[in-house]
mmCIF file of C-alpha atoms in Angstrom:
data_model
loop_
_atom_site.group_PDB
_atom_site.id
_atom_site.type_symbol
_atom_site.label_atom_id
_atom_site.label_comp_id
_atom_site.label_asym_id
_atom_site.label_seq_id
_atom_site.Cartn_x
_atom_site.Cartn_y
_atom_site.Cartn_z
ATOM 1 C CA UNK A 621 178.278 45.972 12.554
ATOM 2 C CA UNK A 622 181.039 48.017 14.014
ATOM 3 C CA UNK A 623 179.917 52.235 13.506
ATOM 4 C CA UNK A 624 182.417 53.918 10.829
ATOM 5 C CA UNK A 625 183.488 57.431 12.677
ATOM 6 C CA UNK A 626 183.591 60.803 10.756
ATOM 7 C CA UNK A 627 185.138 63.057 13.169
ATOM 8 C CA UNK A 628 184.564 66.175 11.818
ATOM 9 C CA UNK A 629 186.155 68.305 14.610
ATOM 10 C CA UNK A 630 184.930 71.952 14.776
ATOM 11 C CA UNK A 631 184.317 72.059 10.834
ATOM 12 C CA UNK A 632 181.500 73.767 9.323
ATOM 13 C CA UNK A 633 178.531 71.354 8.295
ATOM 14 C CA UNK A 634 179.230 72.675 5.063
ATOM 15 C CA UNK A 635 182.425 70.758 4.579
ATOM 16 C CA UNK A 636 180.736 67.910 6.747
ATOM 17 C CA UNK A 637 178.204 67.542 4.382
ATOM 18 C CA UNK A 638 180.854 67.084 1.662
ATOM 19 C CA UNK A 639 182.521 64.229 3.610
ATOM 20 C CA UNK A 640 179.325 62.585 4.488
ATOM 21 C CA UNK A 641 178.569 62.193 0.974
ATOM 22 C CA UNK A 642 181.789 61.074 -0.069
ATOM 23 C CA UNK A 643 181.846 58.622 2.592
ATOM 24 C CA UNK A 644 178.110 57.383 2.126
ATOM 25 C CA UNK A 645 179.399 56.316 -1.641
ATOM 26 C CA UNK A 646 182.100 54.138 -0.425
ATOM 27 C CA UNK A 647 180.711 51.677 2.303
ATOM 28 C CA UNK A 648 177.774 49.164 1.695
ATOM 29 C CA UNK A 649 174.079 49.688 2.373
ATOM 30 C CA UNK A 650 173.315 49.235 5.962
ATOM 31 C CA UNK A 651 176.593 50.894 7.558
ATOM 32 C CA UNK A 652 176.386 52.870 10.727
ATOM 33 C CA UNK A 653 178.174 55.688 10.498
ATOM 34 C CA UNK A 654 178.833 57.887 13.346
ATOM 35 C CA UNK A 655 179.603 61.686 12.719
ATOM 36 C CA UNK A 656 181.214 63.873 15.776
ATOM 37 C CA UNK A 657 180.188 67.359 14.740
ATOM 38 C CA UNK A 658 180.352 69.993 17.009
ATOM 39 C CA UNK A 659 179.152 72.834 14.580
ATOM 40 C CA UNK A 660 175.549 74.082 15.868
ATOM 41 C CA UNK A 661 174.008 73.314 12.626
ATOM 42 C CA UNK A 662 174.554 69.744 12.553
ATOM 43 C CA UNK A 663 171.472 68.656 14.669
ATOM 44 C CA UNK A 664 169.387 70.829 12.117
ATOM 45 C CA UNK A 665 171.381 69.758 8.562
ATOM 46 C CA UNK A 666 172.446 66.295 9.278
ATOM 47 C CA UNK A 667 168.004 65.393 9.263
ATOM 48 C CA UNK A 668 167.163 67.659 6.577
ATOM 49 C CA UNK A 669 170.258 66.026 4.567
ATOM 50 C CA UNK A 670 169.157 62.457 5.861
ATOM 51 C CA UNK A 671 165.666 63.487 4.345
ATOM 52 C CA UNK A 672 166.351 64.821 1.047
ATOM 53 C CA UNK A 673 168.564 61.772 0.132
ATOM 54 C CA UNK A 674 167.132 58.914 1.655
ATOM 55 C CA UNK A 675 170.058 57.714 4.483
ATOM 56 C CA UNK A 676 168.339 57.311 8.132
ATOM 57 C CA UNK A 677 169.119 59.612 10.654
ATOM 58 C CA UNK A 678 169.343 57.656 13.700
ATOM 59 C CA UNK A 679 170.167 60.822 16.067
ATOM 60 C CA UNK A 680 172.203 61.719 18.657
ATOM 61 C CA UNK A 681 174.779 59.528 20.397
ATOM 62 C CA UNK A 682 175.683 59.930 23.999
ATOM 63 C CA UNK A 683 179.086 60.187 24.669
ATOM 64 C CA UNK A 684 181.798 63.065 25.017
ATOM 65 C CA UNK A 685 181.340 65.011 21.968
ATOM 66 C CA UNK A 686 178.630 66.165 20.082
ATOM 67 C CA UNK A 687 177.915 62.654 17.621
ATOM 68 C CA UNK A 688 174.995 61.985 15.428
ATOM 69 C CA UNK A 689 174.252 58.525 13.736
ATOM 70 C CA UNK A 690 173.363 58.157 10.034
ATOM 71 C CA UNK A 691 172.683 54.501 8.678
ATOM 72 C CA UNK A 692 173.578 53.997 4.894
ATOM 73 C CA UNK A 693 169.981 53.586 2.607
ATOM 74 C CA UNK A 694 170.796 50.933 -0.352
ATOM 75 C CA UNK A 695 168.988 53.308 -2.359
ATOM 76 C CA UNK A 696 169.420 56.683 -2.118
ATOM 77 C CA UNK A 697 168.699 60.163 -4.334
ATOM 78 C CA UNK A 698 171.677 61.546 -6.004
ATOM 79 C CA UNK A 699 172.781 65.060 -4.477
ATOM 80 C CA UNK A 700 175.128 67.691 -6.316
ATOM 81 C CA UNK A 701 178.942 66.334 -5.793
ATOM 82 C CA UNK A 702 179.935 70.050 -4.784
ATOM 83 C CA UNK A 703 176.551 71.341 -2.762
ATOM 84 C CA UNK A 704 175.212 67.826 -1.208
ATOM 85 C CA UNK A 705 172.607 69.782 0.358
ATOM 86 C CA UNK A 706 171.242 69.929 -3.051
ATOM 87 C CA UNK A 707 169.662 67.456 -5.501
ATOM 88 C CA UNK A 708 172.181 66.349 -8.270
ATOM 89 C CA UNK A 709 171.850 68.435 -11.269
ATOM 90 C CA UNK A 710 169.774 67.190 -14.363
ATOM 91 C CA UNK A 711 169.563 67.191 -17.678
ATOM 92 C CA UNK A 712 172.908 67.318 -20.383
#
């Protein structure tokens, strides 16, 4: 399976986080996707993010920019739409 690139340029894992998520919703289980991220966070967030909603975090890629791999879990816990570093609000 061919790896779906997020280049995320020099944006904040913040907003990285927010496309991550978005993209994570819209490909099938299984994908590889490969996130360029050359914010300092991103080897620390892009784990802890892996880990709270149940997508593998493959880790780095070798190549010319900073890229970390991420494959798509079939089942995975919800996180909020605007804050994906945390759980999905519940409740009414």
């Amino acid at each position: 399976m061919t790896p779906i690139v997020l280049d995320g340029g020099d944006r904040r894992c913040v907003l990285l986080l927010l496309e991550l998520r978005r993209l994570t919703t819209t490909v099938p289980s299984g994908a590889l996707i490969r996130l360029i991220a050359s914010d300092p966070a991103a080897p620390l967030d892009l784990p802890a993010w892996c880990h709270l909603t149940g997508h593998a975090y493959l880790g780095p890629v070798p190549g010319e920019h900073p890229t970390y791999a991420v494959q798509v879990a079939d089942v995975t816990a919800l996180t909020d739409p605007q804050s994906p570093w945390r759980p999905a609000p519940t409740g009414p």
